[in-house]
Amino acid sequence: MYDVERFGIINTGNPKHADILLITGAINEQSKSVVENLYNQMPDPKVVVAIGACALSGGVFAECYNIMGGVDKAIPVDVYVPGCACKPENIINGVVQALSVLEEKHNKKKNKSL
Amino acid sequence: MNIFLILIAYIILTPLTGGLLTGLDRIITARMQSRIGPPLLQPFYDVAKLFSKENLVVRKAQNLFIIFHLLFLIVTGALFFCGGDFLLVVFAFALAGVFFILGGYRTSSPYSHIGSERELIQMMAYEPMLIITAIGLYMTTHSFNVFDIMSAGKPLLPQLLGIFLGFLFILPIKMRKSPFDLSMSHHAHQELVKGITTEFSGPTLALLEIAHWFELILILGIIILFFPNNVWLGLAVECAVFFLVILVDNTFARLRWQTVLKASWLATFILGMGNIFILSILKICHS
Amino acid sequence: MSLFCAYGTLHGNSFYFSAYSSWASILIFVLEALLSLYIVTLGIKHQRPLVVGLVLAQFIAITYLEFFSGHHLEAKYNFFIDQFSAIMALIIGIIGTLICVFAIGYMQDFKHHHEEQPDRRPFFFFLLFVFLSAMFGIVFSNNLVWLYFFWEVTTACSFLLIGYTRTEEATRNAFRAIEVNLIGGLCFVIALGILIYSTGTIEINKLLTISKAAAIIPVALLSIAGLTKSAQLPVCDWLLGAMVAPTPVSALLHSSTMVKAGVYLVLRFASVLQGTLMGSTIAMIGAVTFLFTSLIAITENNAKRLLAYSTIANLGLVILCAGIGSAQAVWAGILLIIFHALAKGLLFLCVGTVEHRKHSREIEMMEGLITSMPGLATFMLIGMAGMFLAPFGMLISKWAVLKALVDVNPLLSVIVAFGGAANLFFWVKWMGKLLLAITPPVGQEKDVSREEFVSLGILAVLTVLICALFPLISSCYIEPYLYSLYDKSVSMSNGNIIIMLIMLGLILLFPLISINFDRSTKYVAPYLGGANTDTPGTFKDSLGNNRPFAMKNYLLDEFFAEKKLYPIGVGLTWILLIIMFVLLFIK
């Protein structure tokens, strides 16, 4: 029921093999460089999906001294999936939306190179 | 039949068949895990998408190794399906594998380094069995030539049962399935991030996928050699074996490389060498 | 000179010379006496009773044979040149020359590194040239007594060259080497004695034509001499110890030429060994050696030791071929000799050069060589590929060995299969190490001397070229030789030759393309879980510090440790040797 592979998606732990980055949790100073590093290791075209309230804006931790905010403080985000915690169906929905964004980016890249 | 025709048919048909088989593999795996699984043509979609991605490298010329890996796999398969010398096929196969391993080393990353070492151990584990298969085929048909073996006209399986079983044993290694998927693992299983393929992306990854299809077809093709008199029976056995390997993949967990090496060499020794020993004794008795 | 002989035998003839028989024999005897005296004095000086004993035993035996035997020791033809000799002469001449050229540059560096020792370089080169002459003597001798003399000269040269640096370790290893080789020499003399008393001939060409039953005993003893000189199990530790010598010595004596003399002798008599139980036993010794030394080589981190083990392994393969003795096996054996001499010589010389620059023989220290010394690394990769990869030479030979074995003794081919897989492992591991480049320094190649570079380059080119040309070599030299011996001939089918050449061509494209490849692609850091830092080769650990990472090779110690496998190998081969002796006495 929660199978994303029926859309042809598999989970891989390696940014170099990935098109979509699913990211949860807020960004603090230590994780900022890590997230940037991983984002840069993904080949274009790529999509970022921020999942959960903390990834969107910091959630309940937004006022903390060490939290800089949501994921978009470190890398550009394409799809936001709200919730705390998110429902699985919403995550799948977000991923499917990300697929269409990916398609868009891909077409843009193809048109640019033509 | 004209060699060129066979060659061209081989180069075009193999990726298609390989891709379809891989898609089938993923669907069967998914169904075994109570999932739905991707569409049948998913591997082709994947490869197309990968070709459209950006090419990132860690070290100069790392992708060249993969290109040569694919090139020599095509050469090996062409040799095999055009009826060449089987022993040469085994050695060319090793050459292709070496290019892959060297590519993994070249990327100079810890994960791919371990992946390369483990891929190397894998190669060391199955290489003796392949050579013993060649020797067994020679002892029953008096030729190393694939064309001659296929024209032998009698079933080889009863005489080569041990070797056949040994070959089945190392098949998961070659097909990169559990319990022997040490170095890069087939689809969706992570293994030290992505093992030897960690630092390859985009078009190179697509080439790797295609190379795996060629490998798959070649390995399955060797099974047919055991049934020269009845190719349809051979194909049926192939399908059964394919299903069996997927079943084993989903039932077993990955083993440690020490266990893989020991188990493979033990199986090779007992099944392979035992078979050859029996064949030698039979030969002495007959003469 | 080698080219002249090569040309002469091209047309399928063998030449026989008589060469001033009587006074040459006396001269040789005098030289032998002087040599024995010299070794005995050294033996006494260093308190090595075994050496003294062996030399005296040999000397007394040969004196007795020469003067008191009562049989004529006149051989009709003392020298001969046939195709096999011509091939060996080409190997000695070409590779030997290249190594000597290399040695000029190398010894220059050696002097810099070992300032405290007196400069004995003239002596070194004198020994090298004496050695080369002795090798020519071995391959051209038809008279076994003369061959014995040249054989012992090479033993003496090896002894003096291993002990060249005159350190404690070197002297110890030199004496170990000479002890083992003298045992082989003793067997040689006993063989000569039996030959004289039972068959009355000391010529190789005559020996090959008399009946097998009469010839087998002396041939077996000569084979034992060959086994000691070629460092097979159980007597191989002298070769491992000999690695303390300067690299040109290791390359020349202990991989390309002197150890080839041992297998040359056994291979020459392969037709006598064919089909006999003795031959099978010798073949087993070769096979066991091949398997065990290949496995042990996996655990080696010291480059020269690994090369030594690999040499022993490949010589084991040649002994295997010689023991089998069929035409196909001899074909494989000769090809093995050619390709191994080339590739191993190249590798030893490269390792020597690298050792001088990096001050270490460890393989782990050669990481990133492709960036810091690209030319040298390329030569090394060619050498290594030449050792095991299709379609290079050794692969052709291994293929031929398997083909030769399936008909005769399939069980041995299983041993070759396992050994071959082990070989694959350590060569690819080393090749990978050279290609791995975390943060290597650049531009260390400037101080490699011209002589070294040129000879390395020529050897590398030759390694590739001979692979391409081997069908020619086969048809012009090896096949006529086999034809004269076995009345039939073997070769590789034309189809396969074309396939090999295509593969060779494809592989050669690789370095050409790689020069310009990836010029415009984007470079990123390797995956380290996002913890990369600006400095390559480090990552940020959990406390925020930069921590370097390193990658080392698997040595598979728990499987193939030298301590575990070596005694087993020695034990097995001793059993085989004892079987050989029992067979000798039964006959």
Short mmCIF file of C-alpha atoms in Angstrom, two decimals, chain C residues 85-315:
data_model
loop_
_atom_site.label_atom_id
_atom_site.label_comp_id
_atom_site.label_asym_id
_atom_site.label_seq_id
_atom_site.Cartn_x
_atom_site.Cartn_y
_atom_site.Cartn_z
CA SER C 85 68.07 -21.99 -27.46
CA ALA C 86 67.57 -19.13 -29.84
CA ILE C 87 64.50 -17.97 -27.97
CA MET C 88 66.33 -18.20 -24.66
CA ALA C 89 69.26 -16.35 -26.19
CA LEU C 90 66.96 -13.59 -27.36
CA ILE C 91 65.51 -13.30 -23.90
CA ILE C 92 68.93 -13.20 -22.25
CA GLY C 93 70.36 -10.88 -24.83
CA ILE C 94 67.59 -8.34 -25.06
CA ILE C 95 66.27 -8.31 -21.54
CA GLY C 96 69.73 -8.72 -20.08
CA THR C 97 71.02 -5.76 -22.03
CA LEU C 98 68.09 -3.60 -21.02
CA ILE C 99 68.58 -4.51 -17.39
CA CYS C 100 72.26 -3.67 -17.58
CA VAL C 101 71.42 -0.30 -19.09
CA PHE C 102 68.95 0.25 -16.30
CA ALA C 103 71.56 -0.76 -13.77
CA ILE C 104 73.82 2.08 -14.85
CA GLY C 105 71.30 4.64 -13.73
CA TYR C 106 70.16 2.61 -10.77
CA MET C 107 73.59 2.00 -9.30
CA GLN C 108 74.28 5.72 -9.51
CA ASP C 109 71.36 6.26 -7.20
CA PHE C 110 72.32 3.30 -5.09
CA LYS C 111 75.65 4.91 -4.40
CA HIS C 112 73.88 8.04 -3.20
CA HIS C 113 71.75 6.06 -0.84
CA HIS C 114 74.55 3.97 0.52
CA GLU C 115 77.34 6.47 0.82
CA GLU C 116 79.01 4.60 3.62
CA GLN C 117 79.89 1.57 1.53
CA PRO C 118 82.90 1.39 -0.76
CA ASP C 119 82.05 1.79 -4.39
CA ARG C 120 82.31 -1.66 -5.85
CA ARG C 121 80.32 -0.89 -8.93
CA PRO C 122 82.92 -2.13 -11.40
CA PHE C 123 82.83 -5.48 -9.65
CA PHE C 124 79.05 -5.42 -9.86
CA PHE C 125 78.99 -4.89 -13.58
CA PHE C 126 81.78 -7.43 -14.06
CA LEU C 127 79.63 -10.00 -12.28
CA LEU C 128 76.60 -9.07 -14.37
CA PHE C 129 78.49 -9.63 -17.60
CA VAL C 130 80.09 -12.86 -16.42
CA PHE C 131 76.64 -14.01 -15.51
CA LEU C 132 75.21 -13.17 -18.93
CA SER C 133 78.01 -15.08 -20.60
CA ALA C 134 77.36 -18.08 -18.38
CA MET C 135 73.70 -17.97 -19.31
CA PHE C 136 74.56 -18.02 -22.98
CA GLY C 137 76.77 -20.96 -22.16
CA ILE C 138 73.91 -22.82 -20.55
CA VAL C 139 71.49 -22.39 -23.40
CA PHE C 140 74.03 -23.22 -26.06
CA SER C 141 75.68 -26.22 -24.42
CA ASN C 142 75.07 -29.64 -25.77
CA ASN C 143 77.75 -31.14 -23.58
CA LEU C 144 76.26 -31.66 -20.15
CA VAL C 145 79.58 -31.37 -18.36
CA TRP C 146 80.08 -27.94 -19.86
CA LEU C 147 76.54 -27.04 -19.01
CA TYR C 148 77.31 -28.03 -15.45
CA PHE C 149 80.23 -25.64 -15.40
CA PHE C 150 78.14 -22.72 -16.64
CA TRP C 151 75.43 -23.70 -14.20
CA GLU C 152 77.81 -23.44 -11.29
CA VAL C 153 79.14 -20.13 -12.56
CA THR C 154 75.64 -18.71 -12.40
CA THR C 155 75.31 -20.05 -8.88
CA ALA C 156 78.52 -18.32 -7.91
CA CYS C 157 77.48 -15.06 -9.55
CA SER C 158 74.16 -15.18 -7.77
CA PHE C 159 75.94 -15.77 -4.48
CA LEU C 160 78.31 -12.87 -4.96
CA LEU C 161 75.62 -10.53 -6.17
CA ILE C 162 73.20 -11.27 -3.35
CA GLY C 163 75.95 -10.58 -0.88
CA TYR C 164 76.96 -7.43 -2.71
CA THR C 165 76.10 -4.99 0.04
CA ARG C 166 78.07 -7.09 2.50
CA THR C 167 75.60 -6.51 5.29
CA GLU C 168 74.86 -9.21 7.83
CA GLU C 169 71.50 -9.96 6.26
CA ALA C 170 72.87 -10.03 2.74
CA THR C 171 75.68 -12.42 3.62
CA ARG C 172 73.31 -14.73 5.40
CA ASN C 173 70.93 -14.83 2.47
CA ALA C 174 73.74 -15.27 0.00
CA PHE C 175 74.97 -18.34 1.78
CA ARG C 176 71.45 -19.72 2.03
CA ALA C 177 71.13 -19.30 -1.73
CA ILE C 178 74.38 -20.99 -2.48
CA GLU C 179 73.67 -23.89 -0.15
CA VAL C 180 70.44 -24.70 -1.91
CA ASN C 181 71.90 -24.26 -5.35
CA LEU C 182 74.88 -26.43 -4.48
CA ILE C 183 72.57 -29.24 -3.47
CA GLY C 184 71.10 -28.93 -6.92
CA GLY C 185 74.59 -28.95 -8.35
CA LEU C 186 75.36 -32.14 -6.47
CA CYS C 187 72.34 -33.81 -7.98
CA PHE C 188 73.58 -32.60 -11.34
CA VAL C 189 76.93 -34.27 -10.81
CA ILE C 190 75.34 -37.51 -9.69
CA ALA C 191 73.18 -37.38 -12.79
CA LEU C 192 76.30 -36.93 -14.89
CA GLY C 193 77.89 -39.90 -13.19
CA ILE C 194 74.92 -42.13 -13.83
CA LEU C 195 74.77 -40.93 -17.41
CA ILE C 196 78.38 -41.75 -18.07
CA TYR C 197 78.24 -45.15 -16.51
CA SER C 198 74.93 -46.27 -17.89
CA THR C 199 74.64 -44.67 -21.29
CA GLY C 200 78.10 -43.36 -22.07
CA THR C 201 76.86 -40.10 -23.45
CA ILE C 202 76.90 -36.61 -22.09
CA GLU C 203 75.26 -34.87 -24.96
CA ILE C 204 71.75 -33.54 -24.80
CA ASN C 205 70.82 -34.39 -28.36
CA LYS C 206 71.89 -37.99 -27.86
CA LEU C 207 70.14 -38.21 -24.51
CA LEU C 208 66.85 -37.20 -26.04
CA THR C 209 66.93 -40.07 -28.48
CA ILE C 210 67.79 -43.01 -26.25
CA SER C 211 65.06 -45.00 -24.62
CA LYS C 212 63.02 -43.44 -21.90
CA ALA C 213 63.73 -46.09 -19.33
CA ALA C 214 67.45 -45.47 -19.52
CA ALA C 215 67.17 -41.74 -19.58
CA ILE C 216 64.62 -41.21 -16.88
CA ILE C 217 66.90 -41.44 -13.85
CA PRO C 218 69.48 -38.89 -14.90
CA VAL C 219 66.72 -36.67 -16.21
CA ALA C 220 64.96 -36.88 -12.87
CA LEU C 221 68.13 -35.86 -11.06
CA LEU C 222 68.70 -33.04 -13.51
CA SER C 223 65.13 -31.97 -12.85
CA ILE C 224 65.85 -31.79 -9.16
CA ALA C 225 68.78 -29.53 -9.97
CA GLY C 226 66.38 -27.46 -12.03
CA LEU C 227 63.91 -27.33 -9.17
CA THR C 228 66.47 -25.93 -6.78
CA LYS C 229 67.71 -23.34 -9.21
CA SER C 230 64.17 -22.26 -10.00
CA ALA C 231 63.24 -22.03 -6.35
CA GLN C 232 60.30 -24.33 -6.19
CA LEU C 233 58.76 -25.49 -2.99
CA PRO C 234 60.18 -26.86 -0.74
CA VAL C 235 63.44 -25.07 -1.45
CA CYS C 236 62.19 -21.63 -2.33
CA ASP C 237 63.21 -19.55 0.63
CA TRP C 238 66.54 -18.72 -0.92
CA LEU C 239 64.78 -16.70 -3.56
CA LEU C 240 62.76 -14.82 -0.99
CA GLY C 241 65.92 -14.02 0.90
CA ALA C 242 67.65 -12.99 -2.30
CA MET C 243 65.44 -9.95 -2.53
CA VAL C 244 67.87 -8.02 -0.38
CA ALA C 245 70.08 -7.67 -3.40
CA PRO C 246 69.99 -4.53 -5.52
CA THR C 247 67.08 -4.46 -7.90
CA PRO C 248 68.91 -5.16 -11.17
CA VAL C 249 70.13 -8.37 -9.56
CA SER C 250 66.60 -9.32 -8.62
CA ALA C 251 65.41 -8.52 -12.07
CA LEU C 252 68.15 -10.26 -13.96
CA LEU C 253 68.97 -13.25 -11.89
CA HIS C 254 65.93 -13.95 -9.95
CA SER C 255 63.16 -13.40 -12.37
CA SER C 256 64.20 -13.10 -15.96
CA THR C 257 67.17 -15.29 -16.51
CA MET C 258 68.90 -17.39 -13.93
CA VAL C 259 65.80 -19.04 -12.58
CA LYS C 260 64.80 -19.57 -16.18
CA ALA C 261 67.89 -21.72 -16.55
CA GLY C 262 66.39 -24.19 -14.13
CA VAL C 263 63.10 -24.49 -15.92
CA TYR C 264 64.92 -24.45 -19.25
CA LEU C 265 66.76 -27.60 -18.25
CA VAL C 266 63.63 -29.41 -17.13
CA LEU C 267 61.68 -28.24 -20.15
CA ARG C 268 64.41 -29.44 -22.48
CA PHE C 269 63.88 -32.93 -21.20
CA ALA C 270 60.12 -32.70 -21.17
CA SER C 271 59.78 -35.27 -23.90
CA VAL C 272 61.54 -37.79 -21.69
CA LEU C 273 59.22 -37.03 -18.80
CA GLN C 274 56.08 -37.31 -20.84
CA GLY C 275 53.70 -39.97 -19.68
CA THR C 276 55.87 -41.25 -16.86
CA LEU C 277 55.02 -41.35 -13.20
CA MET C 278 58.17 -39.35 -12.51
CA GLY C 279 56.94 -36.68 -14.87
CA SER C 280 53.58 -36.55 -13.17
CA THR C 281 55.23 -36.17 -9.79
CA ILE C 282 57.35 -33.30 -11.05
CA ALA C 283 54.24 -31.75 -12.53
CA MET C 284 52.51 -32.05 -9.17
CA ILE C 285 55.40 -30.27 -7.46
CA GLY C 286 55.02 -27.46 -9.96
CA ALA C 287 51.26 -27.30 -9.48
CA VAL C 288 51.43 -27.27 -5.69
CA THR C 289 54.09 -24.58 -5.84
CA PHE C 290 51.93 -22.50 -8.15
CA LEU C 291 48.87 -22.72 -5.93
CA PHE C 292 50.49 -22.14 -2.58
CA THR C 293 52.81 -19.33 -3.57
CA SER C 294 49.98 -17.54 -5.37
CA LEU C 295 47.85 -17.70 -2.26
CA ILE C 296 50.67 -16.53 0.00
CA ALA C 297 51.44 -13.67 -2.37
CA ILE C 298 48.01 -12.23 -1.60
CA THR C 299 49.12 -11.50 1.94
CA GLU C 300 52.30 -9.69 0.98
CA ASN C 301 52.70 -5.96 1.40
CA ASN C 302 56.38 -5.89 0.49
CA ALA C 303 56.55 -5.42 -3.24
CA LYS C 304 59.73 -7.34 -3.95
CA ARG C 305 58.60 -10.25 -1.82
CA LEU C 306 55.32 -10.36 -3.66
CA LEU C 307 57.14 -10.36 -6.97
CA ALA C 308 59.39 -13.13 -5.69
CA TYR C 309 56.41 -15.27 -4.75
CA SER C 310 54.80 -14.55 -8.05
CA THR C 311 57.98 -15.58 -9.86
CA ILE C 312 58.09 -18.85 -7.97
CA ALA C 313 54.45 -19.41 -8.83
CA ASN C 314 54.93 -18.87 -12.54
CA LEU C 315 58.03 -21.03 -12.60
#
